PDB file of C-alpha atoms and ligand atoms in Angstrom:
ATOM      1  CA  MET A   1      -0.105   0.079  -0.148  1.00  0.00           C
ATOM      2  CA  THR A   2       1.197   3.457  -0.990  1.00  0.00           C
ATOM      3  CA  THR A   3       0.680   6.411   1.376  1.00  0.00           C
ATOM      4  CA  THR A   4       1.536   9.647  -0.433  1.00  0.00           C
ATOM      5  CA  VAL A   5       1.848  13.172   1.247  1.00  0.00           C
ATOM      6  CA  PRO A   6       1.795  16.032  -0.974  1.00  0.00           C
ATOM      7  CA  THR A   7       3.385  18.353   1.523  1.00  0.00           C
ATOM      8  CA  GLY A   8       5.525  16.021   3.977  1.00  0.00           C
ATOM      9  CA  VAL A   9       8.893  15.181   4.881  1.00  0.00           C
ATOM     10  CA  LEU A  10      10.161  16.318   1.474  1.00  0.00           C
ATOM     11  CA  ALA A  11       8.409  19.694   1.734  1.00  0.00           C
ATOM     12  CA  ALA A  12       9.652  20.727   5.056  1.00  0.00           C
ATOM     13  CA  LEU A  13      13.518  20.630   3.828  1.00  0.00           C
ATOM     14  CA  LEU A  14      12.844  22.596   0.777  1.00  0.00           C
ATOM     15  CA  PRO A  15      11.645  26.222   0.202  1.00  0.00           C
ATOM     16  CA  PRO A  16       8.266  27.003  -0.006  1.00  0.00           C
ATOM     17  CA  ASP A  17       7.884  27.807  -3.645  1.00  0.00           C
ATOM     18  CA  VAL A  18       9.259  24.362  -4.406  1.00  0.00           C
ATOM     19  CA  HIS A  19       6.310  22.013  -4.836  1.00  0.00           C
ATOM     20  CA  CYS A  20       7.048  18.280  -3.346  1.00  0.00           C
ATOM     21  CA  ALA A  21       4.992  15.059  -4.357  1.00  0.00           C
ATOM     22  CA  GLU A  22       6.448  11.797  -2.127  1.00  0.00           C
ATOM     23  CA  ALA A  23       5.212   8.026  -1.655  1.00  0.00           C
ATOM     24  CA  PHE A  24       5.967   5.652   1.238  1.00  0.00           C
ATOM     25  CA  GLY A  25       5.378   2.110   0.836  1.00  0.00           C
ATOM     26  CA  ALA A  26       4.736  -0.336  -2.328  1.00  0.00           C
ATOM     27  CA  PRO A  27       4.504   2.056  -5.486  1.00  0.00           C
ATOM     28  CA  ASP A  28       1.291   2.090  -7.209  1.00  0.00           C
ATOM     29  CA  VAL A  29       1.021   0.962 -10.705  1.00  0.00           C
ATOM     30  CA  GLY A  30       0.484   4.793 -12.362  1.00  0.00           C
ATOM     31  CA  ARG A  31       0.339   5.666 -15.911  1.00  0.00           C
ATOM     32  CA  LEU A  32       2.985   6.191 -18.713  1.00  0.00           C
ATOM     33  CA  HIS A  33       3.100   8.027 -21.327  1.00  0.00           C
ATOM     34  CA  PRO A  34       3.700   5.732 -24.383  1.00  0.00           C
ATOM     35  CA  SER A  35       7.243   7.489 -25.188  1.00  0.00           C
ATOM     36  CA  GLU A  36       8.107   6.423 -21.552  1.00  0.00           C
ATOM     37  CA  ALA A  37       6.747   3.111 -21.281  1.00  0.00           C
ATOM     38  CA  ALA A  38       8.968   2.545 -24.296  1.00  0.00           C
ATOM     39  CA  TYR A  39      11.992   3.400 -22.314  1.00  0.00           C
ATOM     40  CA  ILE A  40      11.769   1.440 -19.420  1.00  0.00           C
ATOM     41  CA  ARG A  41      10.016  -1.775 -20.839  1.00  0.00           C
ATOM     42  CA  ASP A  42      12.809  -3.779 -20.765  1.00  0.00           C
ATOM     43  CA  ARG A  43      13.847  -2.925 -17.406  1.00  0.00           C
ATOM     44  CA  SER A  44      13.242  -4.669 -14.188  1.00  0.00           C
ATOM     45  CA  PRO A  45       9.948  -4.779 -12.719  1.00  0.00           C
ATOM     46  CA  ARG A  46      11.292  -2.824  -9.568  1.00  0.00           C
ATOM     47  CA  ARG A  47      13.035  -0.065 -11.907  1.00  0.00           C
ATOM     48  CA  ARG A  48       9.663   0.088 -13.792  1.00  0.00           C
ATOM     49  CA  GLN A  49       7.698   0.585 -10.548  1.00  0.00           C
ATOM     50  CA  GLN A  50      10.167   3.404  -9.427  1.00  0.00           C
ATOM     51  CA  PHE A  51      10.215   5.277 -12.650  1.00  0.00           C
ATOM     52  CA  THR A  52       6.202   4.714 -13.132  1.00  0.00           C
ATOM     53  CA  THR A  53       5.498   6.338  -9.495  1.00  0.00           C
ATOM     54  CA  ALA A  54       8.055   8.542  -9.869  1.00  0.00           C
ATOM     55  CA  ARG A  55       6.481  10.000 -12.989  1.00  0.00           C
ATOM     56  CA  THR A  56       3.074   9.877 -11.442  1.00  0.00           C
ATOM     57  CA  LEU A  57       4.265  12.019  -8.873  1.00  0.00           C
ATOM     58  CA  ALA A  58       6.320  14.639 -10.932  1.00  0.00           C
ATOM     59  CA  ARG A  59       3.438  15.053 -13.252  1.00  0.00           C
ATOM     60  CA  ARG A  60       1.686  15.918  -9.684  1.00  0.00           C
ATOM     61  CA  ALA A  61       3.821  18.432  -8.668  1.00  0.00           C
ATOM     62  CA  LEU A  62       4.330  20.000 -12.043  1.00  0.00           C
ATOM     63  CA  ALA A  63       0.636  20.283 -12.139  1.00  0.00           C
ATOM     64  CA  GLU A  64       0.952  22.655  -8.724  1.00  0.00           C
ATOM     65  CA  LEU A  65       3.532  24.739 -11.325  1.00  0.00           C
ATOM     66  CA  GLY A  66       0.734  24.675 -14.093  1.00  0.00           C
ATOM     67  CA  HIS A  67       2.575  22.471 -16.213  1.00  0.00           C
ATOM     68  CA  PRO A  68       0.395  20.217 -18.470  1.00  0.00           C
ATOM     69  CA  PRO A  69       0.930  16.367 -18.298  1.00  0.00           C
ATOM     70  CA  ALA A  70       3.526  15.486 -20.636  1.00  0.00           C
ATOM     71  CA  PRO A  71       6.504  12.964 -21.236  1.00  0.00           C
ATOM     72  CA  LEU A  72       9.474  13.255 -18.492  1.00  0.00           C
ATOM     73  CA  LEU A  73      12.246  11.228 -20.174  1.00  0.00           C
ATOM     74  CA  PRO A  74      15.563  11.021 -18.965  1.00  0.00           C
ATOM     75  CA  GLY A  75      17.920  13.366 -21.101  1.00  0.00           C
ATOM     76  CA  PRO A  76      21.759  13.106 -20.902  1.00  0.00           C
ATOM     77  CA  GLY A  77      23.537  11.844 -18.145  1.00  0.00           C
ATOM     78  CA  GLY A  78      20.360  10.363 -16.678  1.00  0.00           C
ATOM     79  CA  ALA A  79      18.768  13.464 -15.293  1.00  0.00           C
ATOM     80  CA  PRO A  80      14.704  14.214 -16.696  1.00  0.00           C
ATOM     81  CA  ARG A  81      14.110  16.225 -18.957  1.00  0.00           C
ATOM     82  CA  TRP A  82      11.856  18.800 -17.089  1.00  0.00           C
ATOM     83  CA  PRO A  83       9.755  21.420 -19.112  1.00  0.00           C
ATOM     84  CA  SER A  84      10.678  24.722 -20.564  1.00  0.00           C
ATOM     85  CA  GLY A  85      10.599  27.041 -17.133  1.00  0.00           C
ATOM     86  CA  ALA A  86      11.089  24.280 -14.574  1.00  0.00           C
ATOM     87  CA  ALA A  87      13.486  22.559 -12.611  1.00  0.00           C
ATOM     88  CA  GLY A  88      13.520  19.602 -10.608  1.00  0.00           C
ATOM     89  CA  SER A  89      14.743  16.042  -8.530  1.00  0.00           C
ATOM     90  CA  ILE A  90      13.427  12.809  -8.184  1.00  0.00           C
ATOM     91  CA  THR A  91      14.669   9.707  -6.562  1.00  0.00           C
ATOM     92  CA  HIS A  92      13.384   6.145  -5.304  1.00  0.00           C
ATOM     93  CA  THR A  93      14.678   3.922  -2.951  1.00  0.00           C
ATOM     94  CA  ASP A  94      12.848   0.974  -0.881  1.00  0.00           C
ATOM     95  CA  GLY A  95       9.110   1.876   0.436  1.00  0.00           C
ATOM     96  CA  TYR A  96      10.099   5.516  -0.783  1.00  0.00           C
ATOM     97  CA  THR A  97      10.000   8.107  -3.949  1.00  0.00           C
ATOM     98  CA  ALA A  98       9.727  11.399  -4.443  1.00  0.00           C
ATOM     99  CA  CYS A  99       9.848  14.413  -6.410  1.00  0.00           C
ATOM    100  CA  ALA A 100      10.341  17.811  -6.190  1.00  0.00           C
ATOM    101  CA  VAL A 101      10.204  20.887  -8.824  1.00  0.00           C
ATOM    102  CA  THR A 102      10.307  24.431  -9.319  1.00  0.00           C
ATOM    103  CA  SER A 103      10.107  27.271 -11.608  1.00  0.00           C
ATOM    104  CA  THR A 104      14.030  28.144 -12.850  1.00  0.00           C
ATOM    105  CA  GLY A 105      13.186  31.942 -12.142  1.00  0.00           C
ATOM    106  CA  ARG A 106      13.290  31.071  -8.234  1.00  0.00           C
ATOM    107  CA  HIS A 107      16.079  28.201  -8.575  1.00  0.00           C
ATOM    108  CA  LEU A 108      18.281  27.146 -10.393  1.00  0.00           C
ATOM    109  CA  SER A 109      18.115  23.499  -9.770  1.00  0.00           C
ATOM    110  CA  LEU A 110      16.996  20.926  -7.168  1.00  0.00           C
ATOM    111  CA  GLY A 111      18.558  18.002  -5.768  1.00  0.00           C
ATOM    112  CA  ILE A 112      16.998  15.434  -3.628  1.00  0.00           C
ATOM    113  CA  ASP A 113      18.087  11.896  -2.407  1.00  0.00           C
ATOM    114  CA  ALA A 114      16.603   9.001  -0.397  1.00  0.00           C
ATOM    115  CA  GLU A 115      18.690   6.325   1.334  1.00  0.00           C
ATOM    116  CA  PRO A 116      17.559   3.851   3.889  1.00  0.00           C
ATOM    117  CA  VAL A 117      18.750   4.586   7.718  1.00  0.00           C
ATOM    118  CA  ARG A 118      21.602   2.395   7.533  1.00  0.00           C
ATOM    119  CA  PRO A 119      25.124   3.170   7.461  1.00  0.00           C
ATOM    120  CA  LEU A 120      26.874   2.739   4.452  1.00  0.00           C
ATOM    121  CA  PRO A 121      28.533  -0.757   3.200  1.00  0.00           C
ATOM    122  CA  HIS A 122      31.878  -1.215   4.024  1.00  0.00           C
ATOM    123  CA  GLY A 123      34.561   0.520   2.234  1.00  0.00           C
ATOM    124  CA  VAL A 124      32.046   3.139   0.626  1.00  0.00           C
ATOM    125  CA  LEU A 125      32.886   5.840   2.728  1.00  0.00           C
ATOM    126  CA  ASP A 126      36.637   5.947   2.016  1.00  0.00           C
ATOM    127  CA  LEU A 127      35.831   6.042  -1.600  1.00  0.00           C
ATOM    128  CA  VAL A 128      33.509   9.047  -1.668  1.00  0.00           C
ATOM    129  CA  SER A 129      35.024  11.198   1.458  1.00  0.00           C
ATOM    130  CA  SER A 130      38.121  13.219   2.303  1.00  0.00           C
ATOM    131  CA  ALA A 131      39.970  12.668   5.924  1.00  0.00           C
ATOM    132  CA  GLU A 132      38.981  15.745   6.753  1.00  0.00           C
ATOM    133  CA  GLU A 133      35.162  14.919   5.946  1.00  0.00           C
ATOM    134  CA  ARG A 134      35.519  11.468   8.049  1.00  0.00           C
ATOM    135  CA  ARG A 135      36.822  13.563  10.571  1.00  0.00           C
ATOM    136  CA  ARG A 136      34.072  15.801  10.964  1.00  0.00           C
ATOM    137  CA  LEU A 137      32.171  12.915  11.298  1.00  0.00           C
ATOM    138  CA  ALA A 138      33.679  11.587  14.016  1.00  0.00           C
ATOM    139  CA  GLY A 139      32.774  14.546  16.154  1.00  0.00           C
ATOM    140  CA  LEU A 140      28.904  14.175  15.433  1.00  0.00           C
ATOM    141  CA  PRO A 141      27.022  13.324  18.521  1.00  0.00           C
ATOM    142  CA  VAL A 142      26.682   9.346  19.070  1.00  0.00           C
ATOM    143  CA  GLY A 143      23.148   8.362  18.201  1.00  0.00           C
ATOM    144  CA  THR A 144      20.717   6.396  15.847  1.00  0.00           C
ATOM    145  CA  THR A 145      21.671   8.679  12.692  1.00  0.00           C
ATOM    146  CA  PRO A 146      23.804   7.008  10.537  1.00  0.00           C
ATOM    147  CA  TRP A 147      26.588  10.433   9.477  1.00  0.00           C
ATOM    148  CA  ASP A 148      28.156   8.167   6.995  1.00  0.00           C
ATOM    149  CA  THR A 149      24.713   7.972   5.222  1.00  0.00           C
ATOM    150  CA  VAL A 150      23.554  11.282   5.916  1.00  0.00           C
ATOM    151  CA  LEU A 151      27.357  12.288   3.800  1.00  0.00           C
ATOM    152  CA  PHE A 152      26.789  10.355   1.082  1.00  0.00           C
ATOM    153  CA  SER A 153      22.872  10.998   0.451  1.00  0.00           C
ATOM    154  CA  ALA A 154      23.777  14.782   0.347  1.00  0.00           C
ATOM    155  CA  LYS A 155      26.561  14.284  -1.900  1.00  0.00           C
ATOM    156  CA  GLU A 156      24.604  12.620  -4.211  1.00  0.00           C
ATOM    157  CA  ALA A 157      21.667  15.404  -3.605  1.00  0.00           C
ATOM    158  CA  VAL A 158      24.637  17.666  -4.918  1.00  0.00           C
ATOM    159  CA  TYR A 159      25.246  15.805  -7.493  1.00  0.00           C
ATOM    160  CA  LYS A 160      22.033  15.966  -8.787  1.00  0.00           C
ATOM    161  CA  ALA A 161      21.423  19.298  -8.498  1.00  0.00           C
ATOM    162  CA  VAL A 162      24.622  20.465 -10.335  1.00  0.00           C
ATOM    163  CA  HIS A 163      24.900  17.889 -13.197  1.00  0.00           C
ATOM    164  CA  PRO A 164      21.753  19.159 -15.288  1.00  0.00           C
ATOM    165  CA  LEU A 165      23.735  22.324 -14.898  1.00  0.00           C
ATOM    166  CA  THR A 166      27.361  21.141 -16.431  1.00  0.00           C
ATOM    167  CA  ARG A 167      26.443  17.984 -17.686  1.00  0.00           C
ATOM    168  CA  THR A 168      30.059  17.433 -16.214  1.00  0.00           C
ATOM    169  CA  TRP A 169      30.375  13.954 -14.420  1.00  0.00           C
ATOM    170  CA  THR A 170      32.115  14.286 -11.077  1.00  0.00           C
ATOM    171  CA  ALA A 171      33.378  11.968  -8.312  1.00  0.00           C
ATOM    172  CA  LEU A 172      31.225  11.835  -5.359  1.00  0.00           C
ATOM    173  CA  ALA A 173      34.688  12.587  -3.361  1.00  0.00           C
ATOM    174  CA  ALA A 174      35.339  15.892  -5.388  1.00  0.00           C
ATOM    175  CA  ILE A 175      31.931  17.473  -3.804  1.00  0.00           C
ATOM    176  CA  THR A 176      32.642  18.628   0.144  1.00  0.00           C
ATOM    177  CA  VAL A 177      30.113  17.920   2.166  1.00  0.00           C
ATOM    178  CA  ALA A 178      29.917  19.088   6.113  1.00  0.00           C
ATOM    179  CA  VAL A 179      26.992  17.590   7.856  1.00  0.00           C
ATOM    180  CA  HIS A 180      25.602  19.388  10.841  1.00  0.00           C
ATOM    181  CA  SER A 181      23.769  18.027  13.031  1.00  0.00           C
ATOM    182  CA  ASP A 182      20.688  20.559  13.453  1.00  0.00           C
ATOM    183  CA  GLY A 183      19.320  18.533  10.365  1.00  0.00           C
ATOM    184  CA  THR A 184      21.261  20.993   7.682  1.00  0.00           C
ATOM    185  CA  PHE A 185      24.237  21.011   5.355  1.00  0.00           C
ATOM    186  CA  THR A 186      26.714  22.933   3.791  1.00  0.00           C
ATOM    187  CA  ALA A 187      28.440  21.929   0.385  1.00  0.00           C
ATOM    188  CA  ALA A 188      30.981  22.930  -2.424  1.00  0.00           C
ATOM    189  CA  HIS A 189      31.222  21.334  -5.619  1.00  0.00           C
ATOM    190  CA  PRO A 190      34.387  21.755  -8.195  1.00  0.00           C
ATOM    191  CA  HIS A 191      31.831  23.185 -10.928  1.00  0.00           C
ATOM    192  CA  HIS A 192      29.206  25.334  -9.633  1.00  0.00           C
ATOM    193  CA  PRO A 193      29.943  28.583  -7.117  1.00  0.00           C
ATOM    194  CA  VAL A 194      27.142  28.302  -5.119  1.00  0.00           C
ATOM    195  CA  ILE A 195      26.006  25.294  -3.690  1.00  0.00           C
ATOM    196  CA  GLY A 196      24.065  27.324  -0.331  1.00  0.00           C
ATOM    197  CA  THR A 197      22.529  25.136   2.504  1.00  0.00           C
ATOM    198  CA  GLY A 198      20.916  22.361   2.346  1.00  0.00           C
ATOM    199  CA  ARG A 199      18.986  19.910   4.666  1.00  0.00           C
ATOM    200  CA  TRP A 200      18.163  16.386   5.615  1.00  0.00           C
ATOM    201  CA  GLY A 201      15.702  14.523   7.751  1.00  0.00           C
ATOM    202  CA  VAL A 202      14.238  11.011   9.079  1.00  0.00           C
ATOM    203  CA  ARG A 203      10.743   9.787   8.691  1.00  0.00           C
ATOM    204  CA  ARG A 204       9.764   5.693   8.856  1.00  0.00           C
ATOM    205  CA  GLY A 205      13.103   4.182   7.957  1.00  0.00           C
ATOM    206  CA  VAL A 206      14.078   7.233   5.145  1.00  0.00           C
ATOM    207  CA  LEU A 207      16.691   9.401   5.251  1.00  0.00           C
ATOM    208  CA  ILE A 208      15.766  12.188   3.288  1.00  0.00           C
ATOM    209  CA  THR A 209      18.628  15.355   1.720  1.00  0.00           C
ATOM    210  CA  ALA A 210      17.249  17.921  -0.338  1.00  0.00           C
ATOM    211  CA  LEU A 211      19.043  21.359  -1.760  1.00  0.00           C
ATOM    212  CA  ALA A 212      17.426  24.058  -4.054  1.00  0.00           C
ATOM    213  CA  LEU A 213      20.628  26.421  -5.678  1.00  0.00           C
ATOM    214  CA  PRO A 214      19.854  29.622  -5.745  1.00  0.00           C
ATOM    215  CA  PRO A 215      19.911  31.921  -9.092  1.00  0.00           C
ATOM    216  CA  THR A 216      23.168  32.978  -9.864  1.00  0.00           C
ATOM    217  CA  GLY A 217      24.475  36.661 -10.974  1.00  0.00           C
TER     218      GLY A 217
HETATM  219  C1  COA B   1      22.850   9.475 -10.905  1.00  0.00           C
HETATM  220  C2  COA B   1      22.903   9.117  -9.431  1.00  0.00           C
HETATM  221  C3  COA B   1      22.760  10.448  -8.183  1.00  0.00           C
HETATM  222  C4  COA B   1      21.681   8.713  -8.887  1.00  0.00           C
HETATM  223  O1  COA B   1      21.225   8.376  -7.667  1.00  0.00           O
HETATM  224  P1  COA B   1      20.892   6.950  -6.722  1.00  0.00           P
HETATM  225  O2  COA B   1      21.012   6.743  -5.178  1.00  0.00           O
HETATM  226  O3  COA B   1      21.571   5.654  -7.907  1.00  0.00           O
HETATM  227  O4  COA B   1      19.422   6.775  -7.653  1.00  0.00           O
HETATM  228  P2  COA B   1      18.295   7.611  -6.824  1.00  0.00           P
HETATM  229  O5  COA B   1      16.744   6.963  -6.646  1.00  0.00           O
HETATM  230  O6  COA B   1      18.102   8.465  -5.700  1.00  0.00           O
HETATM  231  O7  COA B   1      18.089   8.484  -7.780  1.00  0.00           O
HETATM  232  C5  COA B   1      17.575   8.238  -9.401  1.00  0.00           C
HETATM  233  C6  COA B   1      17.170   9.156 -10.488  1.00  0.00           C
HETATM  234  O8  COA B   1      17.710  10.585 -10.522  1.00  0.00           O
HETATM  235  C7  COA B   1      17.772  11.036 -11.249  1.00  0.00           C
HETATM  236  N1  COA B   1      18.982  11.269 -11.893  1.00  0.00           N
HETATM  237  C8  COA B   1      19.914  10.371 -12.591  1.00  0.00           C
HETATM  238  N2  COA B   1      21.233  11.012 -13.359  1.00  0.00           N
HETATM  239  C9  COA B   1      20.855  12.338 -12.904  1.00  0.00           C
HETATM  240  C10 COA B   1      22.347  13.413 -13.259  1.00  0.00           C
HETATM  241  N3  COA B   1      23.210  12.894 -13.865  1.00  0.00           N
HETATM  242  N4  COA B   1      21.476  14.117 -12.929  1.00  0.00           N
HETATM  243  C11 COA B   1      20.605  14.880 -12.176  1.00  0.00           C
HETATM  244  N5  COA B   1      19.448  13.501 -11.689  1.00  0.00           N
HETATM  245  C12 COA B   1      20.006  12.422 -11.888  1.00  0.00           C
HETATM  246  C13 COA B   1      16.916  10.422 -12.282  1.00  0.00           C
HETATM  247  O9  COA B   1      15.747  10.946 -11.902  1.00  0.00           O
HETATM  248  C14 COA B   1      16.627   9.110 -11.559  1.00  0.00           C
HETATM  249  O10 COA B   1      14.947   8.906 -11.696  1.00  0.00           O
HETATM  250  P3  COA B   1      14.494   8.460 -13.002  1.00  0.00           P
HETATM  251  O11 COA B   1      15.620   7.310 -13.583  1.00  0.00           O
HETATM  252  O12 COA B   1      13.728   7.559 -12.858  1.00  0.00           O
HETATM  253  O13 COA B   1      14.336   9.325 -13.404  1.00  0.00           O
HETATM  254  C15 COA B   1      23.894   7.973  -8.932  1.00  0.00           C
HETATM  255  O14 COA B   1      23.808   6.897  -9.591  1.00  0.00           O
HETATM  256  C16 COA B   1      25.202   8.965  -9.515  1.00  0.00           C
HETATM  257  O15 COA B   1      25.756   8.738 -10.089  1.00  0.00           O
HETATM  258  N6  COA B   1      26.104   9.286  -8.435  1.00  0.00           N
HETATM  259  C17 COA B   1      27.515  10.286  -8.579  1.00  0.00           C
HETATM  260  C18 COA B   1      28.522   9.236  -9.393  1.00  0.00           C
HETATM  261  C19 COA B   1      29.087   8.964  -8.282  1.00  0.00           C
HETATM  262  O16 COA B   1      30.521   9.316  -7.684  1.00  0.00           O
HETATM  263  N7  COA B   1      28.671   7.258  -7.936  1.00  0.00           N
HETATM  264  C20 COA B   1      29.268   6.645  -7.235  1.00  0.00           C
HETATM  265  C21 COA B   1      28.364   6.026  -5.763  1.00  0.00           C
HETATM  266  S1  COA B   1      29.741   5.049  -4.535  1.00  0.00           S
END
């Protein structure tokens, strides 16, 4: 069963002029545009479910911005091709799918990511972080929050926000993130000047990170 939360945990992590739609639980079978169905036809049932739920949520969020239903196919590097004047981001993990969209006049780009609330598999943190980032993580309060996963997820969110602007692959290790225990993170990206502050939160076993890039210039 799926619970959709139009203004739930994700919306609390993003500015009020960002429109969010999210679903907890097993994804519903939504409706795809014929071109989307053709794109995803040969993938696994799990991937088709995630892709379909994400499109259903994205169209719902885009409708709030005044965009009529349209196909949302992946563009270069995998980021969705958003309608003209819109920017957005999609994430899916077991038990959670979400989309955030905004007008490009308000925010240059968005990045969201979701991960299960558990530590990263052995070896991943060393691959994606610097010694200084690991030192800072070690200084965060000991508790139930897997700080390594917050760091990883924040880097994925930053990657998703910047890649559609630069179309340049960037190793996660090259993106610098400082996680703060107050539910925020700050980040720097080698190919984009202003990242600003993102937010993270945990709900129903899912860790979610999100940020909106401010307009430049
Ligand atoms: C692209 C990437 C960020 C996707 O993240 P993920 O955690 O695997 O998957 P999520 O479910 O959170 O997000 C998938 C969605 O991200 C979006 N996406 C994919 N590529 C993207 C890109 N280049 N830019 C922005 N968004 C992208 C898509 O909307 C996709 O969903 P869809 O295919 O249904 O439309 C990730 O695979 C990646 O390439 N990370 C950076 C590179 C890296 O260093 N990886 C090594 C990790 S050890």
